[in-house]
Amino acid sequence: KKPWKKNLYENVGYPDNYTDISFLEELKKNINIREVTFNEAFLGASLVTQQLCIVVFFSLTFFHMYNEWISSEIAFMCICTALTLSYLGYNAVEGNSKVRMIKGLISFLLFGYLISPILKTLTESISTDTIYAMTVFMMAVHLVFFDYGIKVTIVSSSLSFNAAVFGSLCLASRLASPFDAFVLSLSAVIYFLMFPWILTKIGDSIIIVII
């Protein structure tokens, strides 16, 4: 009886469903696997937790403003302080001039305030339940496509940020006044643009210290 070969027409005398012990000898598993250290795994998991916390904090900001547990003026002062500090940190790292920084900050605040009445009436014809469902979906898209530092094709920073902004605009349309919508829109920029950038810089510093 001839030895079994990986050739259908040469295996005369063997059953059709016969599988020789040498069939999987050349099978290779986990060729490109890379072992991950505990520190890398912990920092990677912390990025996911961080972004989940940001979404939760933004939701809490909305519900506090929606239920009038916090005044818009106080929220505006806190957000402007955080925005200014974040903008200062960003420009300090990027090396932009202070004059350009101040102009950009003022332009952003002025433009956001001018379009806040439009944001307030943008989705008035849509039911509140639909708005909440759209927001949940957009925040899920934001979390799925966010850049967690892994080089995969699904990552899209622009899609992630735009989804978060769209969800925040949906919620802003349910607040009492255009000024409230303006404040919530500012908070969305803080939460979904500046905070991730700042926390990424801090995380990079921590990684360098650990290494």
Short mmCIF file of C-alpha atoms in Angstrom, two decimals:
data_model
loop_
_atom_site.label_atom_id
_atom_site.label_comp_id
_atom_site.label_asym_id
_atom_site.label_seq_id
_atom_site.Cartn_x
_atom_site.Cartn_y
_atom_site.Cartn_z
CA LYS A 1 0.00 0.00 0.00
CA LYS A 2 1.46 3.33 -1.07
CA PRO A 3 2.07 6.01 1.57
CA TRP A 4 -0.69 8.60 1.84
CA LYS A 5 -0.05 11.91 0.07
CA LYS A 6 -1.83 15.24 -0.14
CA ASN A 7 -3.03 14.39 -3.60
CA LEU A 8 -6.49 13.00 -4.16
CA TYR A 9 -5.58 10.97 -7.23
CA GLU A 10 -2.60 9.17 -5.69
CA ASN A 11 -4.34 7.86 -2.57
CA VAL A 12 -5.72 4.68 -4.08
CA GLY A 13 -6.90 2.22 -1.48
CA TYR A 14 -7.64 4.85 1.19
CA PRO A 15 -11.19 5.80 2.22
CA ASP A 16 -12.47 9.14 0.91
CA ASN A 17 -12.67 10.56 4.43
CA TYR A 18 -9.25 9.31 5.51
CA THR A 19 -6.97 11.89 7.14
CA ASP A 20 -3.37 10.95 7.70
CA ILE A 21 -1.48 11.90 10.84
CA SER A 22 0.87 14.00 8.71
CA PHE A 23 -1.95 16.13 7.30
CA LEU A 24 -1.37 19.05 9.71
CA GLU A 25 2.40 18.75 10.06
CA GLU A 26 3.06 21.98 8.15
CA LEU A 27 0.34 23.96 9.91
CA LYS A 28 1.76 27.07 11.60
CA LYS A 29 -0.07 28.89 14.36
CA ASN A 30 0.38 32.40 15.76
CA ILE A 31 3.29 33.26 13.48
CA ASN A 32 3.00 37.03 13.93
CA ILE A 33 1.83 37.05 17.52
CA ARG A 34 3.35 39.67 19.81
CA GLU A 35 3.39 39.22 23.54
CA VAL A 36 1.89 42.14 25.43
CA THR A 37 3.27 43.14 28.80
CA PHE A 38 1.05 43.84 31.78
CA ASN A 39 1.83 47.56 31.63
CA GLU A 40 0.86 47.75 27.95
CA ALA A 41 -2.36 45.84 28.56
CA PHE A 42 -3.23 48.01 31.56
CA LEU A 43 -2.59 51.28 29.70
CA GLY A 44 -4.56 50.05 26.69
CA ALA A 45 -7.53 49.12 28.85
CA SER A 46 -7.31 52.47 30.63
CA LEU A 47 -7.76 54.27 27.29
CA VAL A 48 -11.07 52.50 26.72
CA THR A 49 -12.17 53.23 30.29
CA GLN A 50 -11.07 56.84 29.90
CA GLN A 51 -13.23 57.38 26.83
CA LEU A 52 -16.21 55.69 28.46
CA CYS A 53 -15.83 58.04 31.44
CA ILE A 54 -15.71 61.05 29.12
CA VAL A 55 -19.00 60.01 27.52
CA VAL A 56 -20.54 59.49 30.97
CA PHE A 57 -19.32 62.89 32.21
CA PHE A 58 -20.75 64.60 29.15
CA SER A 59 -24.08 62.85 29.70
CA LEU A 60 -24.08 63.98 33.33
CA THR A 61 -23.41 67.55 32.21
CA PHE A 62 -26.41 67.40 29.91
CA PHE A 63 -28.75 65.96 32.54
CA HIS A 64 -27.66 68.52 35.12
CA MET A 65 -28.39 71.34 32.68
CA TYR A 66 -31.59 69.73 31.40
CA ASN A 67 -32.99 69.32 34.92
CA GLU A 68 -31.63 72.74 35.94
CA TRP A 69 -29.54 71.24 38.72
CA ILE A 70 -26.77 73.61 37.66
CA SER A 71 -27.14 77.06 36.14
CA SER A 72 -25.90 77.71 32.63
CA GLU A 73 -23.78 80.62 33.86
CA ILE A 74 -21.82 78.47 36.31
CA ALA A 75 -21.42 75.74 33.71
CA PHE A 76 -20.25 78.35 31.19
CA MET A 77 -17.62 79.71 33.58
CA CYS A 78 -16.30 76.24 34.35
CA ILE A 79 -16.24 75.25 30.69
CA CYS A 80 -14.55 78.49 29.59
CA THR A 81 -11.89 78.00 32.26
CA ALA A 82 -11.29 74.43 31.15
CA LEU A 83 -11.30 75.47 27.49
CA THR A 84 -8.80 78.26 28.08
CA LEU A 85 -6.44 76.03 30.05
CA SER A 86 -6.73 73.29 27.45
CA TYR A 87 -6.11 75.75 24.64
CA LEU A 88 -3.09 77.17 26.46
CA GLY A 89 -1.67 73.70 26.94
CA TYR A 90 -2.30 72.79 23.32
CA ASN A 91 -0.62 75.89 21.94
CA ALA A 92 2.28 75.57 24.38
CA VAL A 93 3.00 72.07 23.08
CA GLU A 94 2.39 72.92 19.44
CA GLY A 95 4.35 76.17 19.68
CA ASN A 96 1.73 78.53 18.25
CA SER A 97 1.86 82.26 19.01
CA LYS A 98 -0.25 83.72 21.82
CA VAL A 99 -1.89 86.29 19.54
CA ARG A 100 -3.01 83.59 17.16
CA MET A 101 -4.19 81.51 20.10
CA ILE A 102 -6.32 84.34 21.51
CA LYS A 103 -7.80 85.14 18.11
CA GLY A 104 -8.68 81.51 17.53
CA LEU A 105 -10.28 81.16 20.95
CA ILE A 106 -12.36 84.34 20.59
CA SER A 107 -13.43 83.40 17.07
CA PHE A 108 -14.50 79.96 18.22
CA LEU A 109 -16.54 81.33 21.13
CA LEU A 110 -18.15 84.05 19.01
CA PHE A 111 -19.03 81.71 16.16
CA GLY A 112 -20.45 79.13 18.56
CA TYR A 113 -22.60 81.73 20.28
CA LEU A 114 -23.95 83.11 16.99
CA ILE A 115 -25.07 79.73 15.69
CA SER A 116 -26.51 78.55 19.03
CA PRO A 117 -30.09 79.63 18.11
CA ILE A 118 -29.83 77.41 15.03
CA LEU A 119 -28.58 74.52 17.13
CA LYS A 120 -31.48 75.00 19.53
CA THR A 121 -34.11 74.66 16.78
CA LEU A 122 -32.23 72.16 14.63
CA THR A 123 -34.20 69.08 15.68
CA GLU A 124 -37.41 70.51 17.11
CA SER A 125 -39.53 68.40 14.76
CA ILE A 126 -37.95 65.16 16.04
CA SER A 127 -39.30 63.45 19.13
CA THR A 128 -37.22 63.35 22.30
CA ASP A 129 -37.09 59.54 22.33
CA THR A 130 -35.66 59.56 18.82
CA ILE A 131 -33.11 62.18 19.87
CA TYR A 132 -31.97 60.03 22.78
CA ALA A 133 -31.75 56.95 20.56
CA MET A 134 -29.71 58.85 17.97
CA THR A 135 -27.41 60.15 20.69
CA VAL A 136 -26.79 56.68 22.11
CA PHE A 137 -26.03 55.38 18.64
CA MET A 138 -23.67 58.27 17.86
CA MET A 139 -21.81 57.84 21.14
CA ALA A 140 -21.44 54.13 20.38
CA VAL A 141 -19.97 55.03 16.98
CA HIS A 142 -17.65 57.47 18.73
CA LEU A 143 -16.38 54.77 21.07
CA VAL A 144 -15.99 52.12 18.37
CA PHE A 145 -14.02 54.28 15.92
CA PHE A 146 -11.98 56.22 18.48
CA ASP A 147 -8.20 56.04 18.16
CA TYR A 148 -7.00 53.97 21.11
CA GLY A 149 -3.46 53.81 19.77
CA ILE A 150 -3.97 50.61 17.79
CA LYS A 151 -3.17 50.67 14.08
CA VAL A 152 -6.24 49.02 12.55
CA THR A 153 -8.41 50.00 9.60
CA ILE A 154 -11.50 50.56 11.74
CA VAL A 155 -9.91 53.55 13.49
CA SER A 156 -11.18 56.91 12.23
CA SER A 157 -10.56 59.92 14.45
CA SER A 158 -12.64 62.24 12.27
CA LEU A 159 -15.64 59.89 12.23
CA SER A 160 -15.36 59.35 15.97
CA PHE A 161 -15.24 63.08 16.74
CA ASN A 162 -18.01 63.97 14.28
CA ALA A 163 -20.27 61.30 15.75
CA ALA A 164 -19.72 62.69 19.25
CA VAL A 165 -20.41 66.25 18.08
CA PHE A 166 -23.57 65.17 16.26
CA GLY A 167 -24.80 63.40 19.38
CA SER A 168 -24.06 66.45 21.51
CA LEU A 169 -25.93 68.72 19.09
CA CYS A 170 -28.93 66.43 19.31
CA LEU A 171 -28.93 66.78 23.08
CA ALA A 172 -28.30 70.53 22.90
CA SER A 173 -31.54 70.99 20.98
CA ARG A 174 -33.46 69.70 24.00
CA LEU A 175 -32.21 72.37 26.41
CA ALA A 176 -34.24 75.37 27.50
CA SER A 177 -32.46 78.22 25.71
CA PRO A 178 -29.96 78.91 22.92
CA PHE A 179 -27.40 79.87 25.55
CA ASP A 180 -27.78 76.45 27.16
CA ALA A 181 -27.23 74.85 23.76
CA PHE A 182 -24.12 76.99 23.31
CA VAL A 183 -22.74 75.93 26.69
CA LEU A 184 -23.35 72.24 26.00
CA SER A 185 -21.70 72.55 22.58
CA LEU A 186 -18.65 74.07 24.26
CA SER A 187 -18.57 71.24 26.75
CA ALA A 188 -18.64 68.75 23.85
CA VAL A 189 -15.49 70.35 22.43
CA ILE A 190 -13.84 70.12 25.84
CA TYR A 191 -14.85 66.52 26.45
CA PHE A 192 -14.31 65.01 23.02
CA LEU A 193 -11.47 67.09 21.58
CA MET A 194 -9.32 68.71 24.25
CA PHE A 195 -9.57 66.15 27.07
CA PRO A 196 -8.53 63.13 24.94
CA TRP A 197 -5.59 65.12 23.59
CA ILE A 198 -4.46 66.19 27.06
CA LEU A 199 -4.92 62.71 28.52
CA THR A 200 -3.01 61.22 25.59
CA LYS A 201 -0.07 63.52 26.30
CA ILE A 202 -0.20 62.56 29.98
CA GLY A 203 -0.43 58.89 29.04
CA ASP A 204 2.62 59.17 26.78
CA SER A 205 4.57 60.70 29.66
CA ILE A 206 3.50 57.87 31.96
CA ILE A 207 4.57 55.28 29.38
CA ILE A 208 7.99 56.93 29.08
CA VAL A 209 8.40 56.90 32.87
CA ILE A 210 7.36 53.23 33.09
CA ILE A 211 9.69 52.19 30.29
#
